[in-house]
Coordinates of C-alpha atoms in Angstrom, one line a residue:
Chain T
M1 CA 25.9 4.8 -77.4
T2 CA 22.2 4.1 -77.4
G3 CA 19.5 6.4 -76.0
K4 CA 18.6 3.9 -73.4
K5 CA 22.1 3.7 -72.0
F6 CA 22.4 7.5 -72.0
K7 CA 19.1 7.7 -70.1
N8 CA 20.3 5.0 -67.7
I9 CA 23.6 6.8 -66.9
S10 CA 22.0 10.2 -66.5
M11 CA 19.2 9.0 -64.3
D12 CA 21.7 7.0 -62.2
G13 CA 23.8 10.1 -61.6
L14 CA 21.1 12.6 -61.1
F15 CA 18.5 10.6 -59.1
R16 CA 18.8 6.9 -58.7
N17 CA 22.4 6.9 -57.4
N18 CA 22.5 10.5 -56.3
P19 CA 25.8 10.6 -54.4
T20 CA 24.5 12.9 -51.6
L21 CA 20.9 11.8 -51.2
R22 CA 21.0 8.1 -52.1
L23 CA 24.6 6.9 -51.5
V24 CA 25.3 9.4 -48.6
L25 CA 28.8 10.0 -49.9
G26 CA 30.8 13.2 -49.6
T27 CA 28.9 14.3 -46.5
C28 CA 31.8 16.4 -45.1
P29 CA 31.5 19.1 -47.8
T30 CA 27.8 18.7 -47.8
L31 CA 27.5 19.6 -44.1
A32 CA 30.2 22.2 -44.0
L33 CA 29.7 24.1 -47.1
T34 CA 25.9 24.4 -47.5
T35 CA 25.5 27.6 -45.4
S36 CA 24.6 29.3 -48.7
A37 CA 23.3 28.2 -52.1
M38 CA 26.3 29.9 -53.9
N39 CA 28.8 27.8 -51.9
G40 CA 26.8 24.7 -52.9
I41 CA 26.9 25.5 -56.6
G42 CA 30.6 26.4 -56.5
M43 CA 31.6 23.2 -54.7
G44 CA 29.4 21.1 -56.9
L45 CA 30.7 22.5 -60.1
A46 CA 34.3 22.1 -59.0
V47 CA 33.6 18.5 -58.1
T48 CA 31.8 18.0 -61.4
F49 CA 34.8 19.3 -63.4
I50 CA 37.3 17.1 -61.5
L51 CA 35.0 14.1 -61.8
L52 CA 34.7 14.6 -65.5
C53 CA 38.5 14.9 -66.0
S54 CA 39.5 12.1 -63.7
N55 CA 36.8 9.7 -65.0
T56 CA 37.9 10.3 -68.5
L57 CA 41.6 9.8 -67.8
I58 CA 41.1 6.8 -65.6
S59 CA 38.9 5.2 -68.2
L60 CA 41.5 5.9 -70.9
L61 CA 44.2 4.3 -68.7
R62 CA 42.1 1.5 -67.3
K63 CA 44.0 -1.2 -69.2
V64 CA 47.4 0.3 -68.4
I65 CA 47.0 0.7 -64.6
P66 CA 47.9 -2.6 -62.8
N67 CA 45.2 -3.8 -60.5
E68 CA 47.5 -3.8 -57.4
V69 CA 48.4 -0.1 -57.5
R70 CA 45.1 1.3 -58.8
I71 CA 44.2 3.3 -55.8
P72 CA 47.4 5.3 -55.6
S73 CA 47.2 5.9 -59.4
F74 CA 43.6 7.1 -59.0
V75 CA 44.6 9.5 -56.2
L76 CA 47.5 10.8 -58.2
I77 CA 45.3 11.6 -61.2
I78 CA 42.6 13.2 -59.0
A79 CA 45.1 15.2 -57.1
T80 CA 46.5 16.6 -60.4
F81 CA 43.1 17.9 -61.4
V82 CA 42.3 19.2 -58.0
T83 CA 45.6 21.2 -58.0
I84 CA 44.7 22.7 -61.4
V85 CA 41.2 23.7 -60.3
R86 CA 42.6 25.2 -57.1
M87 CA 45.1 27.3 -59.1
V88 CA 42.4 28.5 -61.6
M89 CA 39.9 29.3 -58.8
E90 CA 42.5 31.2 -56.8
K91 CA 43.4 33.3 -59.8
F92 CA 39.9 34.0 -61.2
I93 CA 37.3 33.6 -58.5
P94 CA 39.2 34.4 -55.2
D95 CA 35.9 35.0 -53.2
L96 CA 34.6 31.5 -53.8
Y97 CA 38.1 30.1 -53.3
S98 CA 38.3 31.6 -49.8
A99 CA 34.7 30.5 -49.1
L100 CA 35.4 26.9 -49.9
G101 CA 38.6 27.0 -47.9
V102 CA 40.1 23.7 -46.9
Y103 CA 37.3 21.7 -48.5
L104 CA 38.7 22.4 -52.0
P105 CA 42.0 20.5 -51.6
L106 CA 40.1 17.9 -49.6
I107 CA 38.3 17.0 -52.9
V108 CA 41.3 14.7 -53.5
V109 CA 40.0 12.3 -50.9
N110 CA 36.4 12.9 -51.7
C111 CA 34.7 9.5 -51.7
I112 CA 32.4 10.3 -54.6
I113 CA 35.3 10.8 -57.0
L114 CA 37.2 7.8 -55.8
G115 CA 34.0 5.7 -55.7
R116 CA 33.1 6.6 -59.3
A117 CA 36.7 5.9 -60.4
E118 CA 36.7 2.5 -58.7
S119 CA 33.2 1.3 -59.5
F120 CA 32.6 2.9 -63.0
A121 CA 35.5 4.5 -64.8
S122 CA 37.9 1.6 -64.3
K123 CA 35.5 -0.9 -65.9
N124 CA 33.7 1.1 -68.7
P125 CA 34.6 2.8 -72.0
V126 CA 35.7 6.5 -72.2
L127 CA 32.4 8.1 -73.4
D128 CA 30.3 6.3 -70.8
S129 CA 32.7 7.2 -68.0
S130 CA 32.9 10.9 -68.9
L131 CA 29.1 11.0 -69.1
D132 CA 28.9 9.3 -65.7
G133 CA 31.3 11.8 -64.3
I134 CA 29.2 14.8 -65.6
F135 CA 25.9 13.4 -64.3
T136 CA 27.1 12.3 -60.9
G137 CA 28.7 15.7 -60.5
L138 CA 25.5 17.4 -61.5
G139 CA 23.6 15.2 -59.1
F140 CA 26.0 16.3 -56.3
T141 CA 25.6 19.9 -57.4
W142 CA 21.8 20.1 -57.4
A143 CA 21.6 18.3 -54.0
L144 CA 24.2 20.7 -52.5
T145 CA 22.5 23.7 -54.0
M146 CA 19.1 22.7 -52.7
I147 CA 20.3 22.1 -49.1
G148 CA 22.3 25.3 -49.3
A149 CA 19.2 27.2 -50.5
I150 CA 17.0 25.8 -47.7
R151 CA 19.6 26.7 -45.1
E152 CA 20.3 30.1 -46.6
I153 CA 16.6 31.0 -46.8
L154 CA 15.8 29.9 -43.3
G155 CA 19.1 30.8 -41.6
S156 CA 20.1 34.0 -43.3
G157 CA 16.9 35.2 -44.9
S158 CA 18.5 35.4 -48.4
I159 CA 19.0 33.4 -51.5
F160 CA 22.1 33.4 -53.7
G161 CA 23.2 36.4 -51.6
L162 CA 20.0 38.4 -52.3
E163 CA 18.3 39.5 -49.1
L164 CA 14.7 38.4 -49.0
W165 CA 13.7 39.5 -45.4
S166 CA 15.3 40.2 -42.1
F167 CA 13.8 37.2 -40.3
K168 CA 16.4 34.7 -39.4
I169 CA 16.4 31.3 -37.6
E170 CA 20.1 31.1 -36.8
F171 CA 19.8 27.4 -35.9
F172 CA 20.0 26.6 -39.6
T173 CA 23.4 28.2 -40.1
S174 CA 24.9 26.2 -37.2
A175 CA 26.4 22.8 -37.5
A176 CA 23.3 21.2 -35.8
G177 CA 21.1 22.8 -38.4
A178 CA 23.3 21.3 -41.2
F179 CA 22.7 17.8 -39.9
F180 CA 19.0 18.4 -39.3
T181 CA 18.4 19.8 -42.8
Y182 CA 20.5 17.1 -44.5
G183 CA 18.6 14.4 -42.6
V184 CA 15.2 15.9 -43.5
V185 CA 16.1 16.3 -47.2
I186 CA 17.3 12.7 -47.4
A187 CA 14.1 11.4 -45.8
L188 CA 11.9 13.5 -48.1
F189 CA 13.8 12.5 -51.2
N190 CA 13.9 8.8 -50.4
G191 CA 10.2 8.9 -49.5
L192 CA 9.3 10.5 -52.8
F193 CA 11.6 8.1 -54.6
A194 CA 10.1 5.0 -53.0
S195 CA 6.6 6.2 -53.8
I196 CA 7.5 6.7 -57.5
E197 CA 9.2 3.3 -57.7
N198 CA 6.2 1.7 -56.1
R199 CA 3.8 3.2 -58.5
K200 CA 6.0 2.0 -61.4
R201 CA 6.2 -1.5 -60.0
R202 CA 2.4 -1.7 -59.6
K203 CA 1.9 -0.6 -63.2
E204 CA 4.2 -3.3 -64.5
F205 CA 2.5 -5.9 -62.3
K206 CA -0.9 -4.8 -63.8
L207 CA 0.5 -5.2 -67.3
L208 CA 1.6 -8.7 -66.6
Y209 CA -1.5 -9.9 -64.7
P210 CA -4.4 -7.6 -65.9
S211 CA -7.1 -9.7 -64.3
Y212 CA -5.5 -9.7 -60.8
E213 CA -6.9 -7.1 -58.5
V214 CA -4.0 -5.6 -56.6
D215 CA -4.7 -5.4 -52.9
L216 CA -2.2 -2.8 -51.7
P217 CA -2.8 0.1 -49.4
N218 CA -3.3 3.5 -51.0
K219 CA -4.7 2.1 -54.2
D220 CA -6.2 4.7 -56.5
K221 CA -9.9 4.6 -57.4
S222 CA -9.0 4.8 -61.1
E223 CA -6.8 1.7 -60.8
N224 CA -9.7 -0.2 -59.2
K225 CA -11.9 0.8 -62.1
I226 CA -9.4 -0.5 -64.6
A227 CA -9.2 -3.7 -62.7
K228 CA -13.0 -4.1 -62.7
E229 CA -13.2 -3.3 -66.4
A230 CA -10.6 -5.9 -67.2
K231 CA -12.6 -8.5 -65.4
Chain V
M1 CA -22.0 -18.4 -18.9
N2 CA -19.0 -20.4 -19.9
K3 CA -16.7 -17.9 -21.4
V4 CA -12.9 -18.2 -21.3
I5 CA -10.9 -15.1 -22.1
V6 CA -7.3 -15.6 -23.1
S7 CA -5.0 -12.6 -22.8
D8 CA -1.4 -11.6 -22.4
S9 CA 0.3 -11.1 -19.1
P10 CA -0.5 -7.8 -17.6
H11 CA -3.8 -8.9 -16.2
I12 CA -4.2 -6.3 -13.5
R13 CA -4.0 -2.7 -14.7
G14 CA -3.7 0.5 -12.7
V15 CA -6.4 3.1 -13.0
R16 CA -3.9 5.8 -13.9
T17 CA -3.7 6.9 -17.5
T18 CA -1.3 9.1 -19.4
K19 CA -4.2 11.6 -19.7
G20 CA -4.8 11.7 -16.0
I21 CA -1.1 12.1 -15.1
M22 CA -0.6 14.8 -17.7
L23 CA -3.7 16.6 -16.4
D24 CA -2.2 16.6 -12.9
V25 CA 1.0 18.1 -14.3
C26 CA -1.0 20.8 -16.0
I27 CA -2.7 21.6 -12.7
A28 CA 0.6 21.6 -10.9
L29 CA 2.0 24.1 -13.5
L30 CA -0.9 26.5 -13.1
P31 CA 0.2 28.3 -10.0
A32 CA 3.6 29.2 -11.6
C33 CA 1.8 30.3 -14.8
I34 CA -0.6 32.5 -12.9
M35 CA 2.3 34.0 -10.8
G36 CA 4.2 34.7 -14.1
C37 CA 1.1 36.5 -15.5
V38 CA 0.8 38.5 -12.3
Y39 CA 4.4 39.5 -12.4
F40 CA 4.9 40.2 -16.1
G41 CA 1.4 41.1 -17.2
W42 CA -0.6 40.3 -20.3
K43 CA 2.5 39.8 -22.4
A44 CA 3.4 36.8 -20.4
L45 CA -0.1 35.4 -20.9
L46 CA 0.2 36.0 -24.6
V47 CA 3.5 34.1 -24.8
L48 CA 2.1 31.2 -22.8
A49 CA -1.1 31.0 -24.9
L50 CA 0.9 31.2 -28.2
S51 CA 3.2 28.4 -27.2
C52 CA 0.3 26.2 -25.9
I53 CA -1.8 26.8 -29.1
S54 CA 1.2 26.2 -31.3
C55 CA 2.1 22.9 -29.6
V56 CA -1.4 21.5 -29.5
A57 CA -2.2 22.6 -33.0
S58 CA 1.0 21.3 -34.6
E59 CA 0.4 17.9 -32.9
M60 CA -3.2 17.8 -34.4
V61 CA -2.0 18.9 -37.8
Y62 CA 0.7 16.3 -37.9
Q63 CA -1.8 13.6 -37.0
L64 CA -4.2 14.9 -39.7
C65 CA -1.3 14.6 -42.1
L66 CA -1.1 10.9 -41.1
K67 CA -4.7 10.5 -42.3
K68 CA -6.2 10.0 -38.8
K69 CA -9.7 11.1 -38.4
F70 CA -10.3 14.3 -36.4
K71 CA -12.7 12.5 -34.0
T72 CA -10.1 9.9 -33.1
I73 CA -7.5 12.6 -32.6
L74 CA -9.8 14.4 -30.2
A75 CA -10.6 11.1 -28.4
E76 CA -6.9 10.2 -28.1
F77 CA -5.8 13.6 -27.0
D78 CA -3.7 13.3 -23.9
F79 CA -2.4 16.5 -22.4
T80 CA 1.3 15.9 -23.2
S81 CA 1.4 18.5 -25.9
L82 CA -0.4 21.0 -23.6
V83 CA 2.2 20.3 -20.9
T84 CA 5.0 20.8 -23.5
G85 CA 3.4 24.1 -24.5
M86 CA 3.1 25.4 -21.0
L87 CA 6.6 24.4 -20.0
L88 CA 8.0 26.0 -23.2
G89 CA 6.1 29.2 -22.6
M90 CA 7.3 29.2 -19.0
C91 CA 11.0 29.1 -19.9
L92 CA 10.8 32.0 -22.3
H93 CA 10.8 35.6 -21.0
S94 CA 7.8 37.7 -21.6
N95 CA 9.4 40.2 -24.1
V96 CA 10.1 37.7 -26.8
P97 CA 8.5 38.5 -30.2
W98 CA 5.4 36.6 -31.1
Y99 CA 7.0 34.2 -33.6
V100 CA 9.5 32.7 -31.0
P101 CA 7.0 30.6 -29.0
I102 CA 5.2 29.5 -32.2
I103 CA 8.4 28.3 -34.0
A104 CA 9.8 26.8 -30.9
G105 CA 6.5 25.0 -30.2
V106 CA 6.3 23.6 -33.8
F107 CA 9.9 22.4 -33.6
A108 CA 9.4 20.8 -30.1
I109 CA 6.3 18.9 -31.2
V110 CA 6.9 18.0 -34.8
V111 CA 10.6 17.3 -34.8
V112 CA 11.3 16.2 -31.3
K113 CA 8.1 14.4 -30.4
M114 CA 6.1 13.3 -33.4
L115 CA 8.9 12.4 -35.8
F116 CA 10.2 10.0 -33.1
G117 CA 6.8 8.3 -32.8
G118 CA 4.6 10.5 -30.6
T119 CA 3.9 10.4 -26.8
G120 CA 6.4 8.3 -24.9
K121 CA 8.8 7.7 -27.8
N122 CA 10.8 10.9 -27.8
I123 CA 14.5 10.6 -26.8
V124 CA 14.8 14.1 -25.4
N125 CA 12.4 16.4 -23.6
P126 CA 10.4 18.4 -26.2
A127 CA 9.9 21.5 -24.2
I128 CA 13.6 21.8 -23.3
T129 CA 14.7 21.1 -26.9
G130 CA 12.2 23.8 -28.0
R131 CA 13.8 26.3 -25.6
V132 CA 17.3 25.3 -26.7
F133 CA 16.2 25.7 -30.4
A134 CA 14.8 29.1 -29.6
F135 CA 18.0 30.1 -27.7
I136 CA 20.3 29.1 -30.6
S137 CA 18.0 30.5 -33.3
F138 CA 17.1 33.9 -31.8
Q139 CA 20.1 34.6 -29.5
A140 CA 19.7 38.4 -29.7
V141 CA 16.1 38.4 -28.4
M142 CA 16.5 35.5 -26.0
I143 CA 19.5 36.9 -24.1
S144 CA 18.5 40.5 -23.8
G145 CA 15.2 42.3 -23.3
W146 CA 14.2 40.7 -20.0
A147 CA 11.1 42.3 -18.6
M148 CA 11.0 43.9 -15.2
P149 CA 8.3 42.5 -13.0
T150 CA 5.5 44.8 -12.0
I151 CA 5.9 44.0 -8.3
K152 CA 8.9 45.6 -6.6
A153 CA 11.4 43.8 -4.5
I154 CA 10.5 43.4 -0.8
K155 CA 13.9 44.2 0.5
P156 CA 16.5 44.9 -2.2
L157 CA 20.1 44.8 -1.1
A158 CA 22.7 47.5 -1.8
G159 CA 23.5 48.0 -5.4
N160 CA 21.2 48.5 -8.3
I161 CA 19.8 45.9 -10.6
T162 CA 20.9 46.9 -14.1
S163 CA 18.4 46.0 -16.7
G164 CA 19.2 43.4 -19.3
A165 CA 20.6 40.8 -17.0
T166 CA 18.9 38.3 -14.6
P167 CA 20.2 37.9 -11.1
L168 CA 21.8 34.7 -12.1
T169 CA 23.8 36.2 -14.9
Q170 CA 24.9 39.0 -12.6
M171 CA 25.9 36.4 -10.0
L172 CA 27.8 34.3 -12.5
G173 CA 29.5 37.4 -14.0
N174 CA 30.3 39.5 -10.9
G175 CA 30.2 37.1 -8.0
V176 CA 27.6 36.6 -5.3
E177 CA 28.1 39.9 -3.6
N178 CA 26.8 41.8 -6.6
I179 CA 23.6 40.0 -7.0
G180 CA 21.6 43.0 -5.7
I181 CA 18.6 41.0 -4.4
S182 CA 17.9 39.1 -1.3
N183 CA 17.2 35.3 -1.0
L184 CA 13.6 35.9 0.1
D185 CA 13.0 38.0 -3.1
L186 CA 14.6 35.3 -5.2
F187 CA 12.3 32.7 -3.5
L188 CA 9.2 34.7 -4.1
G189 CA 10.2 36.2 -7.4
T190 CA 9.4 39.7 -6.4
G191 CA 11.5 42.2 -8.3
V192 CA 13.4 39.4 -10.1
M193 CA 13.9 39.5 -13.8
G194 CA 13.7 36.1 -15.5
C195 CA 11.6 33.8 -17.6
I196 CA 7.8 33.7 -17.1
G197 CA 7.5 30.6 -15.1
E198 CA 10.7 30.3 -13.2
T199 CA 10.9 33.4 -11.0
C200 CA 8.3 32.4 -8.4
K201 CA 9.9 29.4 -6.6
L202 CA 7.0 29.3 -4.1
A203 CA 4.5 28.6 -6.8
L204 CA 6.8 26.0 -8.4
L205 CA 7.2 24.4 -5.0
A206 CA 3.5 24.3 -4.5
G207 CA 3.1 22.6 -7.9
G208 CA 5.8 20.1 -7.0
I209 CA 4.2 19.3 -3.7
Y210 CA 0.9 18.7 -5.5
L211 CA 2.7 16.3 -7.8
V212 CA 4.3 14.4 -4.9
V213 CA 1.0 14.1 -3.1
R214 CA -0.7 12.8 -6.2
K215 CA 2.3 10.4 -6.6
V216 CA 3.1 11.6 -10.1
I217 CA 6.8 12.2 -9.1
D218 CA 9.0 11.1 -6.3
W219 CA 10.2 13.9 -4.0
K220 CA 13.7 12.4 -3.9
W221 CA 14.8 13.2 -7.4
P222 CA 14.2 17.0 -7.6
V223 CA 15.7 17.4 -4.1
I224 CA 18.8 15.4 -5.1
Y225 CA 19.2 17.4 -8.3
I226 CA 18.8 20.8 -6.6
L227 CA 21.1 19.9 -3.6
T228 CA 23.8 18.5 -5.8
T229 CA 23.8 21.7 -7.9
G230 CA 24.0 23.8 -4.8
V231 CA 26.8 21.8 -3.1
M232 CA 28.7 21.7 -6.4
T233 CA 28.4 25.4 -6.8
V234 CA 29.7 26.0 -3.3
L235 CA 32.6 23.6 -3.9
I236 CA 33.6 25.3 -7.2
N237 CA 33.4 28.8 -5.7
S238 CA 35.3 27.7 -2.6
I239 CA 38.1 26.5 -4.9
A240 CA 38.0 29.7 -7.0
I241 CA 38.2 32.1 -4.0
K242 CA 40.1 29.8 -1.7
S243 CA 37.8 30.1 1.2
F244 CA 34.5 28.4 2.1
A245 CA 31.8 30.0 0.0
I246 CA 28.6 28.8 1.7
N247 CA 26.9 32.1 0.8
T248 CA 26.6 30.9 -2.8
F249 CA 24.5 28.0 -1.9
L250 CA 21.0 29.6 -1.6
P251 CA 21.4 32.1 -4.4
S252 CA 22.6 29.4 -6.8
I253 CA 19.7 27.1 -6.2
L254 CA 17.1 29.9 -6.0
S255 CA 18.1 31.8 -9.1
G256 CA 17.5 30.7 -12.7
G257 CA 15.4 27.9 -13.9
L258 CA 16.7 25.2 -11.6
F259 CA 13.4 24.7 -9.7
L260 CA 11.4 24.6 -12.9
G261 CA 13.9 22.2 -14.5
A262 CA 14.3 20.0 -11.5
I263 CA 10.6 19.6 -10.6
F264 CA 8.9 19.5 -14.0
M265 CA 11.5 18.7 -16.7
A266 CA 14.2 16.4 -15.3
T267 CA 11.5 14.2 -13.8
D268 CA 9.8 13.6 -17.1
Y269 CA 9.0 9.8 -17.3
V270 CA 10.1 9.3 -20.9
T271 CA 13.5 10.9 -20.6
S272 CA 14.7 9.7 -17.2
P273 CA 16.1 6.3 -16.3
Y274 CA 13.6 3.5 -15.7
T275 CA 15.2 2.1 -12.5
N276 CA 15.7 3.8 -9.1
K277 CA 19.4 2.7 -9.2
G278 CA 19.8 4.5 -12.6
R279 CA 18.1 7.6 -11.1
Y280 CA 20.6 7.7 -8.2
V281 CA 23.3 8.0 -10.9
Y282 CA 21.3 10.3 -13.3
Y283 CA 20.2 13.1 -10.9
P284 CA 23.6 13.7 -9.1
I285 CA 25.4 13.8 -12.5
L286 CA 22.8 16.2 -13.7
G287 CA 23.5 18.5 -10.8
V288 CA 27.2 18.4 -11.2
V289 CA 26.9 19.1 -15.0
T290 CA 24.6 22.0 -14.3
A291 CA 26.9 23.6 -11.7
L292 CA 30.0 23.1 -13.8
L293 CA 28.5 24.4 -17.0
R294 CA 27.0 27.4 -15.1
H295 CA 30.4 28.2 -13.7
F296 CA 32.3 28.0 -17.0
T297 CA 29.8 29.4 -19.5
K298 CA 28.4 32.2 -17.3
I299 CA 24.9 31.7 -18.7
E300 CA 21.8 29.8 -17.5
V301 CA 22.3 26.2 -18.6
V302 CA 19.7 24.1 -16.8
S303 CA 18.0 23.4 -20.1
F304 CA 21.3 22.5 -21.9
A305 CA 22.3 20.3 -19.0
I306 CA 19.0 18.4 -19.0
L307 CA 19.2 18.0 -22.8
L308 CA 22.7 16.7 -22.6
M309 CA 21.9 14.2 -19.8
N310 CA 18.7 13.1 -21.6
L311 CA 21.0 11.7 -24.3
F312 CA 22.8 9.6 -21.7
V313 CA 19.6 8.0 -20.4
P314 CA 19.6 5.1 -22.9
L315 CA 23.2 4.4 -21.8
I316 CA 22.2 4.3 -18.2
N317 CA 19.2 2.1 -19.0
T318 CA 21.5 -0.3 -20.8
Y319 CA 24.1 -0.7 -18.1
I320 CA 22.0 -0.3 -14.9
R321 CA 19.2 -2.8 -15.2
P322 CA 17.0 -4.3 -12.5
R323 CA 17.9 -7.9 -11.6
I324 CA 16.0 -10.4 -13.6
F325 CA 14.0 -12.8 -11.5
G326 CA 16.3 -15.8 -10.8
E327 CA 19.4 -14.0 -11.8
P328 CA 22.2 -14.2 -9.1
T329 CA 23.0 -11.0 -7.3
L330 CA 26.4 -9.4 -7.7
S331 CA 27.8 -10.9 -4.5
E332 CA 26.6 -14.3 -5.5
K333 CA 28.2 -13.9 -8.9
I334 CA 31.5 -13.0 -7.3
K335 CA 31.3 -15.9 -5.0
A336 CA 30.5 -18.3 -7.8
K337 CA 33.5 -17.0 -9.7
R338 CA 35.8 -17.4 -6.7
Q339 CA 34.6 -21.0 -6.2
A340 CA 35.1 -21.8 -9.8
K341 CA 38.7 -20.5 -9.6
Q342 CA 39.4 -22.5 -6.5
A343 CA 38.0 -25.6 -8.1
A344 CA 40.2 -25.1 -11.1
K345 CA 43.2 -24.6 -8.9
A346 CA 42.4 -27.7 -6.9
A347 CA 42.0 -29.7 -10.1
K348 CA 45.5 -28.4 -11.3
V349 CA 47.1 -29.4 -8.0
E350 CA 45.5 -32.9 -8.2
G351 CA 46.7 -33.2 -11.8
G352 CA 50.3 -32.3 -10.7
E353 CA 50.2 -34.9 -7.9
A354 CA 49.0 -37.5 -10.3
K355 CA 52.0 -36.9 -12.5

C-alpha cells in the first residue's frame, strides 16, 4: 500500500465521495436522527463499525461469492453485523439504543453500506476495502455530527446535551428544519468544494502553460503578477 | 437622421413599474398599520418597524454579499422587501419578543426570496412563510400573550372575553354563540384581540379599495376568496349541528386574518396563477381549504392555507394555460376528433364492401 493510494482512499471517503454531502446516500437516518449531535455521532460510529466489518468480509469472500447472488449474500453479511451491533448497544449503551430506535436495524438496507460493498469491496483487496470502510464511515459520521450540531444549537440551544442558552428556534428540530439544514449544508459544502477544485485546476493549467494569461472571473491579483513576470 | 433600431418583440411598454406598484401596496397597507398602532400602542409600532428594518436590511446585505455596489442596490431598490416587512409585522401580535420579527424577516427575505433569485422568482409568499416560520419556531409566544387593544368594544355581547384567545379561536373552540363580541366590533377591530394589522377590517378594506382603484388588484379575487370561506364555514357548521347555521357567516369572515390574507397576500402577483381561468380555480379552492383547516385544526390557518395553495400554483399554471394564437378551441378539438373517428369508420365500411 503506497502513501498515495492511502491518501486517495481517505480523501475519497472523507470529502470527495462523502456519502451524505456528495453522493446524497443514506438520507433517511441523516434527516431523522440529526436532532442532536450525540445521535449523529452514535449513528455514524455504528455505521462505521458495520461498514468496516462488512467491507472486510465481503472483500475476503469476493472470489467465492457467485456474481448472480451477490446482493443477497451482501445483505446477509451486513445483517449479521447489524444484529451484533444492536445486541451490544442494547446491553451497554441502552440510552443511545433507544434514541436511534428503528433506524439501527434499518442499517441493513442502508445504501451507503450496500453501495460500498457493490462498488468497492467486491472489486478490491482486503486492506483497501477495510480502509475504505473506515473512511467512508468517518465521512458519514462527521457530516451527521455537523448537521446534528447545527440543528441542536439552533433548535434546542445546546450542544452534545450541554445547555448553552434558553433561546430556541423550534423550526430546526422539526422535520422541515431537517430538510432545510441538510440542503443548506450540502450547498455550502459543494460550493466550497467546487472553489477548491477550481483553484487547483487553475494552478495546474498555469504550470502547463506559464505564458498564457488566464482570463477567468475572480482571478487573484497575485496570480496576475505571476503571469506578467512570466511574460 | 437615418437610424434603424432593431429590438425584440415587446415594443410598447406600460408606464407601470414594480417599484410603483409596490409603493401603491405600501400606501394601501398604511391605514391598517396606523390602526394597529392606535389599538395596540407603541409596541405594535416597534414590531412593525423591526420587521421592516430586518427585511430591507437583510435584502441589502445579501446583495452586498453578491458583490453588488451599494449605489446600484439603492438605485434598484423596489419596495418589495418593505411590503414583505410590513405584511410580516402586521400578522404578528404586538406582544412578541423583539427577536421574532427580526428572525422571521431574515428568513422570509434570505431563504424564501433571495435564494430563489430575488423579486419575482420566489415560489411562495415571503411574508406568509416568515409568519409560518415564526409560528412553528416560537409556538409558545405566538399562540399566547395576545395584547388587549386600548379602545374598548362598542357593544360587547353577553359573556366575557377571556384573555389569551382571539375571538376566532374562541369561536372555533366553543361555537359561535360564545364569541363574546358583536360583528360591528369585529369589523372595526374595537376590543378585538389579534395580530397588529388584521383586527381593523375597515382599514384593510380601505386599502383594498385603493388598490382596486389604482388597478393593482382585481376586486373579484379577494371577494371570491372571502365569500367561499364564509359559505364553506356555514356549510360545515350546518352539517355539524344539523341545522342551517347562517349566523356563522359574518363572524367567520370578519375574524382572524382572512381580510389581510385575501386582499394583500393571496393576490400577490408572483404566487398566484397567471391566467384568469386559473384564478377562478385557485381562489375558490383557497377558500375551501381555509374553511376546512380552520374547522379541523381549531386555529387560525389563513397563512398556512395560502402557503399550501402557493405550492399548487405551478401545477395550475401548467394545466390551465391560455389558448395559443391559432390553436383550436376545446369544442373545435372535440369536433375534429369526432370527424376523424367518423372518417375512420367510413373507411372501414368501404373496405368491408370492397372485400
